[in-house]
mmCIF file of C-alpha atoms and ligand atoms in Angstrom:
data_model
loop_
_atom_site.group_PDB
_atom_site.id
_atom_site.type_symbol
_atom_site.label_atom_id
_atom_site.label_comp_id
_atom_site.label_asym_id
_atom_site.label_seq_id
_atom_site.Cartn_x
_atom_site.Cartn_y
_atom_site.Cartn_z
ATOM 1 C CA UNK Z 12 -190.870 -98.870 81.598
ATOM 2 C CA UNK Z 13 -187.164 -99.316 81.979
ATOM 3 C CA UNK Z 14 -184.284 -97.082 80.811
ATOM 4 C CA UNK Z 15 -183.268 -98.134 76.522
ATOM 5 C CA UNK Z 16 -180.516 -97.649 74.880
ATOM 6 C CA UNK Z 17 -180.226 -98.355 71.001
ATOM 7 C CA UNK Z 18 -177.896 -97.673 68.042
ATOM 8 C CA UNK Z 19 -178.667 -97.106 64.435
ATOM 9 C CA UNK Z 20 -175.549 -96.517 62.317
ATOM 10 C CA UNK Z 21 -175.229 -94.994 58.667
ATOM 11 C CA UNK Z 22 -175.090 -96.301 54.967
ATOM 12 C CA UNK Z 23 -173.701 -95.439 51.229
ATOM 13 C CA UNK Z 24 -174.972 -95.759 47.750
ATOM 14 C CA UNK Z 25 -172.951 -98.658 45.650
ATOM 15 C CA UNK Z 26 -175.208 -98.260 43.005
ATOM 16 C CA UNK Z 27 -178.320 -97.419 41.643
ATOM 17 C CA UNK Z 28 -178.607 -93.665 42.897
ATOM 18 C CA UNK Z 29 -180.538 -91.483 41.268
ATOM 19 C CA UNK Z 30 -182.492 -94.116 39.234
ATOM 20 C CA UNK Z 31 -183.819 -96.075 42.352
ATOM 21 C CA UNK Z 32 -185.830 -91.877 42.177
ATOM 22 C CA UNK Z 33 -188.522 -93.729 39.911
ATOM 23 C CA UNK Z 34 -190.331 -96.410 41.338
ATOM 24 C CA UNK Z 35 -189.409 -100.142 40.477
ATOM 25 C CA UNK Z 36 -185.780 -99.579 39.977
ATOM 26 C CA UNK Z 37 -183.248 -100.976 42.387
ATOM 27 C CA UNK Z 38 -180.331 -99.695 44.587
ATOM 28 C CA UNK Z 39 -177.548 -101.355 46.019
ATOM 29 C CA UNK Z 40 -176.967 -100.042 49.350
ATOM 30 C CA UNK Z 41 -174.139 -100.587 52.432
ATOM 31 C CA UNK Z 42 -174.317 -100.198 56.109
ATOM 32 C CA UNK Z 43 -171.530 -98.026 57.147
ATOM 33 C CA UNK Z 44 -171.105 -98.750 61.182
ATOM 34 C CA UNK Z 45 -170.767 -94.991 62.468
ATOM 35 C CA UNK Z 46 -173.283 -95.417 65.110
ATOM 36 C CA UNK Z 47 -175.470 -92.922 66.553
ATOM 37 C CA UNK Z 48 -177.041 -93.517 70.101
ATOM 38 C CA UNK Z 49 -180.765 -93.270 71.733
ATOM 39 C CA UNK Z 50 -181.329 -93.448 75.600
ATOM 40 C CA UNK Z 51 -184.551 -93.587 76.546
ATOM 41 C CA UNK Z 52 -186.153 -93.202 80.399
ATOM 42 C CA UNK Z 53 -189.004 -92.418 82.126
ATOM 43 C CA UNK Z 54 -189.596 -88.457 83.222
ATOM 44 C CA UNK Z 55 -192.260 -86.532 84.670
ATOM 45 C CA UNK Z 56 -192.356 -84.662 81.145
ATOM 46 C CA UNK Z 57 -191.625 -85.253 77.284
ATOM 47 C CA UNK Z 58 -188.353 -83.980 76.617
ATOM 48 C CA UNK Z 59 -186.385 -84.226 73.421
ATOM 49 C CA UNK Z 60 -182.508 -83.841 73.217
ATOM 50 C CA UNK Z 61 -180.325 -84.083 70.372
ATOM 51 C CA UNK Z 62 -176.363 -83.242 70.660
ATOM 52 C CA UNK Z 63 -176.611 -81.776 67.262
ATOM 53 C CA UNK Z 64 -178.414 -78.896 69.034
ATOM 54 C CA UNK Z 65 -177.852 -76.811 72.126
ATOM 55 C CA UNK Z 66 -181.534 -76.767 73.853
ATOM 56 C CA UNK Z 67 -184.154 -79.816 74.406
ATOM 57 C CA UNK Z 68 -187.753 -79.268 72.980
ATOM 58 C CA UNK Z 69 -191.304 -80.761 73.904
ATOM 59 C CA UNK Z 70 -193.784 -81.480 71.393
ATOM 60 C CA UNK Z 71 -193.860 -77.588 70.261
ATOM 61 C CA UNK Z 72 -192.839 -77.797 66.677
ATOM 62 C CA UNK Z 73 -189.250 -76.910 66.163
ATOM 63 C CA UNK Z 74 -187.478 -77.223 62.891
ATOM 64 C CA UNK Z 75 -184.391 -78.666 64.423
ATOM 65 C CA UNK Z 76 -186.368 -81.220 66.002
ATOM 66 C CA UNK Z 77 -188.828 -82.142 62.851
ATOM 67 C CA UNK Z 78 -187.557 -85.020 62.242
ATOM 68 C CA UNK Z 79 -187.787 -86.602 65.750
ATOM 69 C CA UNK Z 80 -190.930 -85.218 67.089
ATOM 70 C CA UNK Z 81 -192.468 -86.692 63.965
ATOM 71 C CA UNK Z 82 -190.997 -89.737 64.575
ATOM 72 C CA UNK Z 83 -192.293 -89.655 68.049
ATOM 73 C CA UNK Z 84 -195.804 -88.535 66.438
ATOM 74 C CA UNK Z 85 -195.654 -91.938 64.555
ATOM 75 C CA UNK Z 86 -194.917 -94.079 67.340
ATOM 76 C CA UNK Z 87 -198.126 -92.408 68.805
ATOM 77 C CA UNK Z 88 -200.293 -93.359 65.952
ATOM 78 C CA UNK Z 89 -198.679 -97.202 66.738
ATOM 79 C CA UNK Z 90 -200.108 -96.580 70.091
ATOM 80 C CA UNK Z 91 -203.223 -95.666 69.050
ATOM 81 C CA UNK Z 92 -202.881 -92.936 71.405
ATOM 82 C CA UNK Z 93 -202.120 -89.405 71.440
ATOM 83 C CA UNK Z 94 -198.804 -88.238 72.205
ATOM 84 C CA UNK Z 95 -199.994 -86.018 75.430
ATOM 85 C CA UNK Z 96 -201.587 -89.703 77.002
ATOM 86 C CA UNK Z 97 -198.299 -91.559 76.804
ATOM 87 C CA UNK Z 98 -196.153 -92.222 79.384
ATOM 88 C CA UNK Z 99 -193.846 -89.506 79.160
ATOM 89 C CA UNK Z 100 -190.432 -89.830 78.237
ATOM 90 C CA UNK Z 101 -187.022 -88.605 78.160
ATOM 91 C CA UNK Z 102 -185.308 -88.787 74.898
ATOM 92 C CA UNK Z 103 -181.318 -88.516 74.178
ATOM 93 C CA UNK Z 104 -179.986 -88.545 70.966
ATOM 94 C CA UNK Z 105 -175.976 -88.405 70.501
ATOM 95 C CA UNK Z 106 -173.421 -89.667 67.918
ATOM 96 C CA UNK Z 107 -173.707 -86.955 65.393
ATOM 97 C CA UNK Z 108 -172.746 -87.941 62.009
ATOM 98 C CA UNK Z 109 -170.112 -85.548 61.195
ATOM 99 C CA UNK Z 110 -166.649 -83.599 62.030
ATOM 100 C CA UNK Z 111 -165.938 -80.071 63.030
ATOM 101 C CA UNK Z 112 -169.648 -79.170 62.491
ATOM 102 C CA UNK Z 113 -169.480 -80.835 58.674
ATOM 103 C CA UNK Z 114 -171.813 -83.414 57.969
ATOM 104 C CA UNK Z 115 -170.645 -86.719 56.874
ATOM 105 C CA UNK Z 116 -172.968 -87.482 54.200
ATOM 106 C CA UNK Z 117 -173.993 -91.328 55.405
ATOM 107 C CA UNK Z 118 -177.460 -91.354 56.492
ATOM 108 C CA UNK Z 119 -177.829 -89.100 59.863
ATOM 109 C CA UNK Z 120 -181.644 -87.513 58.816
ATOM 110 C CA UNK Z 121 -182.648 -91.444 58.205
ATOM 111 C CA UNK Z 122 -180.385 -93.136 60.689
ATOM 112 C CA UNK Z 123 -182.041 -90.556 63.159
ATOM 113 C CA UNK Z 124 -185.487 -91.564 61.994
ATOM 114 C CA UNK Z 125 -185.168 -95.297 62.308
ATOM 115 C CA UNK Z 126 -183.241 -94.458 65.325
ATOM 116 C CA UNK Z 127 -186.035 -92.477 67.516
ATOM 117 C CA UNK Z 128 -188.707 -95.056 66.551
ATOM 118 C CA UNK Z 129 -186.553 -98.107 67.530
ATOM 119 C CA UNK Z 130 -185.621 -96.607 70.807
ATOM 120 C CA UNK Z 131 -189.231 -95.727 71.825
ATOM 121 C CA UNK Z 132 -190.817 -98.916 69.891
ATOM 122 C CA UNK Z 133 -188.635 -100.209 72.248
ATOM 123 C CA UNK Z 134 -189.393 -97.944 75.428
ATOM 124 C CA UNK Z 135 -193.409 -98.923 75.034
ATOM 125 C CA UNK Z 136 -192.305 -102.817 74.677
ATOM 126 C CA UNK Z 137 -193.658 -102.796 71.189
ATOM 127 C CA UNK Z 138 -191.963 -105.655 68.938
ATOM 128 C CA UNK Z 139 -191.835 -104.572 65.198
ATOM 129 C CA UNK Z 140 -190.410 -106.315 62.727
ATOM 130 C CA UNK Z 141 -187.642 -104.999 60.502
ATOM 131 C CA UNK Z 142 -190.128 -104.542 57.797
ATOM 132 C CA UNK Z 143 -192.364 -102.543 60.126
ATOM 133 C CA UNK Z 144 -189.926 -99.991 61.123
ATOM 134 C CA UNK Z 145 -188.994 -99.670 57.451
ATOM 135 C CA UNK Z 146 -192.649 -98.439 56.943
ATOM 136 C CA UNK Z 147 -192.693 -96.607 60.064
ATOM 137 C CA UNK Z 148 -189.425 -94.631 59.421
ATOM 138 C CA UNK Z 149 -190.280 -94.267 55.247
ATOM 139 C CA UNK Z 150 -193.998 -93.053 56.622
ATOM 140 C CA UNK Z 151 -192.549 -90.510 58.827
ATOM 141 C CA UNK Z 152 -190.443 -89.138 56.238
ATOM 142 C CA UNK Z 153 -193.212 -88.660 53.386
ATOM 143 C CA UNK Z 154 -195.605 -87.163 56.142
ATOM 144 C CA UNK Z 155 -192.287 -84.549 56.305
ATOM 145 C CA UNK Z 156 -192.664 -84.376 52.288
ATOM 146 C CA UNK Z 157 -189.552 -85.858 51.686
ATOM 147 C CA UNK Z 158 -188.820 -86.596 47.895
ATOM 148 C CA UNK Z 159 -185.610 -89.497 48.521
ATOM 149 C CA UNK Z 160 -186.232 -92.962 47.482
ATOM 150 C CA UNK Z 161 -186.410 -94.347 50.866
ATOM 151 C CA UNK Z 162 -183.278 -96.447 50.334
ATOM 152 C CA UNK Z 163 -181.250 -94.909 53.135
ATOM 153 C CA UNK Z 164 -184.077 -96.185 55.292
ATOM 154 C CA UNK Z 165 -183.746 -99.571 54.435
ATOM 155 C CA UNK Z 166 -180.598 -99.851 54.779
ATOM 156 C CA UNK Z 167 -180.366 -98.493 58.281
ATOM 157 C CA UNK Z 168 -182.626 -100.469 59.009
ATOM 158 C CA UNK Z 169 -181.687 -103.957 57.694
ATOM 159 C CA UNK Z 170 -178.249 -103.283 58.845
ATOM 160 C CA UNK Z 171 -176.651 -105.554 55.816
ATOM 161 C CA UNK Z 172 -175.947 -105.241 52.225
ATOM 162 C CA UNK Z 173 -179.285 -104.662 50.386
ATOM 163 C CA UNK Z 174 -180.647 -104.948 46.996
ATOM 164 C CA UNK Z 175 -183.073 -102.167 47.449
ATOM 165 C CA UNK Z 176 -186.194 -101.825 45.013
ATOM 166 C CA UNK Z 177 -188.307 -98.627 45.313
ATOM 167 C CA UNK Z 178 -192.357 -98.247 45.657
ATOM 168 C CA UNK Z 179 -194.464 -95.263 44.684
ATOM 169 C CA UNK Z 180 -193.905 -92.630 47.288
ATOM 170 C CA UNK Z 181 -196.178 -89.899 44.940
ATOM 171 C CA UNK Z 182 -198.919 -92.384 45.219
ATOM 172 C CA UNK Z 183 -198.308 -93.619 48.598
ATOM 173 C CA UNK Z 184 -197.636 -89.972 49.998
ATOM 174 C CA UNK Z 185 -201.673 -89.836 48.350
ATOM 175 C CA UNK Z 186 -203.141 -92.219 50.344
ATOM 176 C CA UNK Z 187 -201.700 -90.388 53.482
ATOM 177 C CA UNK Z 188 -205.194 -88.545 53.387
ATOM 178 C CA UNK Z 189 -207.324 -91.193 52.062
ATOM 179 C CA UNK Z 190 -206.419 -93.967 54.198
ATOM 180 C CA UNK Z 191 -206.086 -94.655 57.662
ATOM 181 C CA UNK Z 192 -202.689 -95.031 60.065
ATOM 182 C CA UNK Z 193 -203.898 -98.650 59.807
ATOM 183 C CA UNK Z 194 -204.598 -99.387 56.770
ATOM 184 C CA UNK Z 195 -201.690 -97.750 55.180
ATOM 185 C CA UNK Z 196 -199.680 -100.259 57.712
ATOM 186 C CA UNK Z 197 -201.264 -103.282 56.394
ATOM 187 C CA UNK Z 198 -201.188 -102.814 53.205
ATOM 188 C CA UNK Z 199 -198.439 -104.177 50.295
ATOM 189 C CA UNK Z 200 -196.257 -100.996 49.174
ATOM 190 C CA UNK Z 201 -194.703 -102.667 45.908
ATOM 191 C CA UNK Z 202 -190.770 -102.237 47.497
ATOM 192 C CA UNK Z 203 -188.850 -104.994 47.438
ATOM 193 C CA UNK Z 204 -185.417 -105.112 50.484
ATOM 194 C CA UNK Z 205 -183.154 -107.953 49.736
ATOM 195 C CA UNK Z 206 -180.020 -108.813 52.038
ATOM 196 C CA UNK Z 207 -177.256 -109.910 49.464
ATOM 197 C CA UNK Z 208 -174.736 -112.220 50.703
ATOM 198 C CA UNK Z 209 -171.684 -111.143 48.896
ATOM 199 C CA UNK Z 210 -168.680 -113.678 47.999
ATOM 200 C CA UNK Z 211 -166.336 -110.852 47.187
ATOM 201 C CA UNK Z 212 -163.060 -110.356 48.364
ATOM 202 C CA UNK Z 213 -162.005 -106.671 48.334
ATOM 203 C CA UNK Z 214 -161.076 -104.058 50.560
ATOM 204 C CA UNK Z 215 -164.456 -101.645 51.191
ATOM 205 C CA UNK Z 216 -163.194 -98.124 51.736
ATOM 206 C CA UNK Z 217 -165.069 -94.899 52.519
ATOM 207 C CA UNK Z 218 -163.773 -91.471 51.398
ATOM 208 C CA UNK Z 219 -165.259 -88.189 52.998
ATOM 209 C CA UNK Z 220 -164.571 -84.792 50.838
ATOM 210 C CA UNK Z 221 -165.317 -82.925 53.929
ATOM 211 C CA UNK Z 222 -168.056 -80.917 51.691
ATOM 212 C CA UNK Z 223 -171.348 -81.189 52.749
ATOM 213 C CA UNK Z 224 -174.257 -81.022 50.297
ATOM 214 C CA UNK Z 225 -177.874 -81.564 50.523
ATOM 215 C CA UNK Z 226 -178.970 -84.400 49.014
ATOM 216 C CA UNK Z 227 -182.637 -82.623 48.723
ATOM 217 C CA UNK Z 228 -181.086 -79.775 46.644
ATOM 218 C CA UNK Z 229 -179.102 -82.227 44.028
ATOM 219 C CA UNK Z 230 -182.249 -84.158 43.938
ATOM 220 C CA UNK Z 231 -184.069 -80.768 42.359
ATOM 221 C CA UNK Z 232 -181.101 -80.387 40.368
ATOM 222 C CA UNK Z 233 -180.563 -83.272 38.556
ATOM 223 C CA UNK Z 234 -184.282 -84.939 38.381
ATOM 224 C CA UNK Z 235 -185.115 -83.545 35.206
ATOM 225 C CA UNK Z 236 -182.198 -85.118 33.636
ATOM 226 C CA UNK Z 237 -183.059 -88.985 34.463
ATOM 227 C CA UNK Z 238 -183.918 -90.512 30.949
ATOM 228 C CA UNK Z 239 -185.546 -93.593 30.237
ATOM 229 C CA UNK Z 240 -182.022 -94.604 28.824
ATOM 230 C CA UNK Z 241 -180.666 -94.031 31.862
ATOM 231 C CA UNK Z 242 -182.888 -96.102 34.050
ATOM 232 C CA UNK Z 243 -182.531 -99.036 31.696
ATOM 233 C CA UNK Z 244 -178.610 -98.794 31.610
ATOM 234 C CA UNK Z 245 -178.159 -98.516 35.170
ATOM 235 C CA UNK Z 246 -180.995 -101.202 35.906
ATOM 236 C CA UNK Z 247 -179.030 -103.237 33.602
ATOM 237 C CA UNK Z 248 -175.362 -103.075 35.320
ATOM 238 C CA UNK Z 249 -177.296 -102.844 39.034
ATOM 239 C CA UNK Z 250 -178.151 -106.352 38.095
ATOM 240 C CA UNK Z 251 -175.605 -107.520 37.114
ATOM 241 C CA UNK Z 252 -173.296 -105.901 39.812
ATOM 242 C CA UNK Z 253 -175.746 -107.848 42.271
ATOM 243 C CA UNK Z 254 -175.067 -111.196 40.572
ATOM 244 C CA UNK Z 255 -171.280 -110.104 40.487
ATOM 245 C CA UNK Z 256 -171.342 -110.061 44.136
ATOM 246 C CA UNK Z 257 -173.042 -113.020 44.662
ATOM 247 C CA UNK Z 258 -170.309 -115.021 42.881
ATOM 248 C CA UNK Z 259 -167.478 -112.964 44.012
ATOM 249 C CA UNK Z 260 -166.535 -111.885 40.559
ATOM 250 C CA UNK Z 261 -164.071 -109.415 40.594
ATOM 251 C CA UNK Z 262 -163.714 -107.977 37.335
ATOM 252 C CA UNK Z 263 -167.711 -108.238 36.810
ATOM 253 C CA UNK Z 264 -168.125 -105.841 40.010
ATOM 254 C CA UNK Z 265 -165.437 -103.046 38.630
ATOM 255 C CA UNK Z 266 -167.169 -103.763 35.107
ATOM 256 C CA UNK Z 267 -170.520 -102.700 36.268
ATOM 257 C CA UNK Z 268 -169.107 -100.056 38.924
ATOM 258 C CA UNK Z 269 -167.628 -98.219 36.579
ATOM 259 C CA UNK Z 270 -170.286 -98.065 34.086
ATOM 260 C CA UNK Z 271 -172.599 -96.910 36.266
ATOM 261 C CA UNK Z 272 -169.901 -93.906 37.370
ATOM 262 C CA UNK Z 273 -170.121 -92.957 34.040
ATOM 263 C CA UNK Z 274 -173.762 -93.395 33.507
ATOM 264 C CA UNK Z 275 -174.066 -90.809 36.889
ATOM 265 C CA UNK Z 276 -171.300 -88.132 35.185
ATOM 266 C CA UNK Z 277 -173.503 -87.865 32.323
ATOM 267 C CA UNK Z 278 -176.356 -87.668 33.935
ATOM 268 C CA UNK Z 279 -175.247 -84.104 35.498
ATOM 269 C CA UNK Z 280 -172.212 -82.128 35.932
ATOM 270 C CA UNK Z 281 -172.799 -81.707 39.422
ATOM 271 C CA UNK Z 282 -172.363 -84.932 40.752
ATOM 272 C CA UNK Z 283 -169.016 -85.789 39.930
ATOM 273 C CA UNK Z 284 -167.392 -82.484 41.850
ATOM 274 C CA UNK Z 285 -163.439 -81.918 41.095
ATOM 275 C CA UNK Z 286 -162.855 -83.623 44.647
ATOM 276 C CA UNK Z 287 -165.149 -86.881 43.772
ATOM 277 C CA UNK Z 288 -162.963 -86.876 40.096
ATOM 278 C CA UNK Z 289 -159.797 -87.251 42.463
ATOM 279 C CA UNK Z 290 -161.558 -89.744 44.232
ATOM 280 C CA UNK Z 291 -162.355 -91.820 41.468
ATOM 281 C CA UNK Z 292 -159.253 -90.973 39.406
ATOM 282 C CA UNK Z 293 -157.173 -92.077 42.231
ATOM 283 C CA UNK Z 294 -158.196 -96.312 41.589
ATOM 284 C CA UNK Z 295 -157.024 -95.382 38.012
ATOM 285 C CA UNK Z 296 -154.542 -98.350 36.409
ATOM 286 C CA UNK Z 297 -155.193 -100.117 40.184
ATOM 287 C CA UNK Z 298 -156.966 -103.742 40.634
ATOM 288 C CA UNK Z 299 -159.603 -101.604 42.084
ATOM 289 C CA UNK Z 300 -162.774 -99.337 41.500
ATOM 290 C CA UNK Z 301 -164.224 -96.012 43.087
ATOM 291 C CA UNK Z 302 -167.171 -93.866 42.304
ATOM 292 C CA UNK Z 303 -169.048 -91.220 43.965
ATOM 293 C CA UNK Z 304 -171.367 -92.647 46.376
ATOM 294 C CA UNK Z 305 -175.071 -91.464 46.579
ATOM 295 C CA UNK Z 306 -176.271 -87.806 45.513
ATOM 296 C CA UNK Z 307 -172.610 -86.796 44.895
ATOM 297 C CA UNK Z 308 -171.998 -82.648 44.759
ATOM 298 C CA UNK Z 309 -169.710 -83.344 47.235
ATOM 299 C CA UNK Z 310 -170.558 -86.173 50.835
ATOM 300 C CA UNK Z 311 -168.439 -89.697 50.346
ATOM 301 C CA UNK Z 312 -167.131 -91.601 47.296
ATOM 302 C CA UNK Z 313 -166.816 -95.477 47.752
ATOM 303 C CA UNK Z 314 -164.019 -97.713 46.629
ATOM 304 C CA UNK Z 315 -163.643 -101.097 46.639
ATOM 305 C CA UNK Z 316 -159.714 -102.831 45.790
ATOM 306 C CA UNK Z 317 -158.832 -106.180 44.840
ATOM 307 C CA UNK Z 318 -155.538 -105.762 46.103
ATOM 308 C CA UNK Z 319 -153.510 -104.759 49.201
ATOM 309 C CA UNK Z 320 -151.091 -102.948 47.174
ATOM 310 C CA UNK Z 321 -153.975 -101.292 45.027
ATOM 311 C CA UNK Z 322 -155.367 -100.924 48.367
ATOM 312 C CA UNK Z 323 -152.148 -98.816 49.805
ATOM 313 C CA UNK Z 324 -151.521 -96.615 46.506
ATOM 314 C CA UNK Z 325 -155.835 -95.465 46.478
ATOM 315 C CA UNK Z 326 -155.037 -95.007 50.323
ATOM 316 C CA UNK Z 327 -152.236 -92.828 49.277
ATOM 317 C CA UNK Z 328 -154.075 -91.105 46.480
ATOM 318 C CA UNK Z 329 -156.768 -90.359 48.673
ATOM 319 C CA UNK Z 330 -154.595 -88.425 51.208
ATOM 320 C CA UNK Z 331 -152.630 -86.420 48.653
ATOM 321 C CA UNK Z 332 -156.117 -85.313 47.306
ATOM 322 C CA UNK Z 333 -157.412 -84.362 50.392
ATOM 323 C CA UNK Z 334 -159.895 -87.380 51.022
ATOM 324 C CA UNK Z 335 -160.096 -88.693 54.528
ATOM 325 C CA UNK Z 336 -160.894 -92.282 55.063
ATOM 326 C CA UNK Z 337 -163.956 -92.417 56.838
ATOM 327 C CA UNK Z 338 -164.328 -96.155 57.055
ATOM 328 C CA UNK Z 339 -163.046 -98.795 55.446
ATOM 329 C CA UNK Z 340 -163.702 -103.045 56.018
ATOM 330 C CA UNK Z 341 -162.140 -106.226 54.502
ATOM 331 C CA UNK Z 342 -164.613 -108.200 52.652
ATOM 332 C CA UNK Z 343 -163.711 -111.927 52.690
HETATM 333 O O1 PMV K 22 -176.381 -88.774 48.992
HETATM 334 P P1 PMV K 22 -177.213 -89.823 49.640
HETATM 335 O O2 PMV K 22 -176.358 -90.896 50.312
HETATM 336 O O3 PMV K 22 -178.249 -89.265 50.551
HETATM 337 O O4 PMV K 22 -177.971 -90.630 48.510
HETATM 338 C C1 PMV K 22 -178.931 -90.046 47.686
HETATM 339 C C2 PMV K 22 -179.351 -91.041 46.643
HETATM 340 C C3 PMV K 22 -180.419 -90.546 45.672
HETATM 341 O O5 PMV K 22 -180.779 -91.630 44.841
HETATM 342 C C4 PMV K 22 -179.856 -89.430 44.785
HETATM 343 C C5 PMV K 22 -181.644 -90.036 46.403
HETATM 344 C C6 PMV K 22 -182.449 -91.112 47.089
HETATM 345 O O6 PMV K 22 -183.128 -90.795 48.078
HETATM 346 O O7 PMV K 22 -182.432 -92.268 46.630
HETATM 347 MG MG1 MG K 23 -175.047 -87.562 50.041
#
């Protein structure tokens, strides 16, 4: 067993948050390249390090650490092993997804997931596929209890533009008793990951509001308010915002972009914050759309302009409001 070193990065919401919640409804989702970093080598002891902490762990549950020790309890079950047999490891984590101690808002809690189970997949010489370390990473999460959609996952994963379509997690997350490591691994979930290959030519830009929220806590929030109506609207212009891309149709994409921006203010005050208005405002009258991207209540808005002057005035806009561009890629 050799020393590894692997990088997962991050990814935003273009549309389809909040619906893709309920099960058969579909997300479209972007990588964002902000990478974080795993090295992995042999040791004489398990030993778990993360730079978004100041101490290593073991196996000894820590909350910090949840998310990676059960990500390291997964790659066990893979093993058919448990943990205290394997060859122990030393595990680095670093490439923290945020600024001055504020989160970012693209992924980190999945991108760290994928990202510990890749790395020691990896470590043990194990080849999964892509689709295996999406049920790996979405398994780990719902033995956590985690209510997302498991798009963030996918996304990471895939590492391209996805048409995202959700499975059951309340019925899968039942079967975590019923059914064994195995089994559960073998058998069809009902999601559906599809890598789009987009024709559109647009400037992609990333604003950060530099106010973190929990995506968990909006979640609770705004559940109760996702309507039938909703589902079906959004559904409807997710669809067609896919074919939009596909063709490169420019005025299709801001069409269904900016229906489903309003479909997401009504769905709950919360989401659109007064910084994500500014951020959407600011493509107002431009060859261009932006929207708040995933859970909104603050995190990243998305944008994407049809022209480089449309391009410089949002830029502009952005600044004066107080956005920072976090990332931003040519489309072509
Ligand atoms: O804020 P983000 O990027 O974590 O996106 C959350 C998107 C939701 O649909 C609200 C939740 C989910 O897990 O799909
Ligand atoms: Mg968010």
């Amino acid at each position: 067993m050799s020393r590894i070193r692997v990088q997962t990065g991050g990814k935003l919401y273009l549309a389809g948050e909040y619906a893709v919640l309920t099960p058969g409804q579909t997300a479209i989702i972007q990588p964002i390249p902000i990478k974080m970093t795993a090295q992995v080598s042999p040791s004489s002891r398990l030993q778990l390090q993360s730079d978004m902490f100041d101490y290593a762990v073991d196996m000894t549950p820590d909350q910090g650490y949840a998310l990676i020790q059960e990500s390291v309890a997964t790659v066990a079950e893979l093993l058919e092993q448990p943990v205290a047999d394997l060859p122990p490891f030393q595990l680095s984590i670093s490439g923290k997804l945020e600024k001055d101690g504020n989160k970012f808002g693209i992924g980190s809690s999945g991108s760290v997931t994928v990202l510990t189970i890749k790395a020691l997949a990896a470590f043990y010489n194990l080849s999964i596929s892509k689709d295996q370390l999406f049920k790996l990473s979405s398994y780990t999460l719902l033995k956590l209890g985690d209510k997302g959609s498991m798009g963030d996952l996918a996304c990471i994963v895939y590492e391209e533009l996805i048409a995202y379509t959700s499975f059951d997690r309340l019925a899968l997350s039942s079967m975590l008793l019923e059914k064994s490591f195995k089994e559960l691994m073998a058998m069809d979930w009902g999601y559906e990951i599809v890598t789009l290959k987009t024709n559109l030519k647009a400037d992609f830009l990333v604003g950060w509001t530099a106010q973190p929220v929990l995506s968990s806590q909006m979640i609770r929030d705004v559940k109760s308010a996702i309507s039938v109506n909703f589902l079906d609207q959004t559904q409807q212009q997710v669809l067609s915002l896919q074919t939009a891309l596909k063709a490169g149709d420019q005025q299709m994409v801001k069409y269904s972009l900016e229906i489903i921006s309003d479909l997401l203010a009504s769905l709950s005050p919360a989401i659109y914050t007064d910084k994500l208005l500014l951020l959407k405002k600011a493509s107002q009258g431009l060859d261009a759309v932006a929207k708040s991207s995933g859970a909104g209540g603050g995190d990243c808005g998305i944008a994407l302009s049809f022209h480089p002057n449309a391009t410089r005035i949002l830029k502009k806009r952005w600044q004066e409001a107080g956005i920072t561009i976090l990332y931003q890629e040519r489309w072509e």
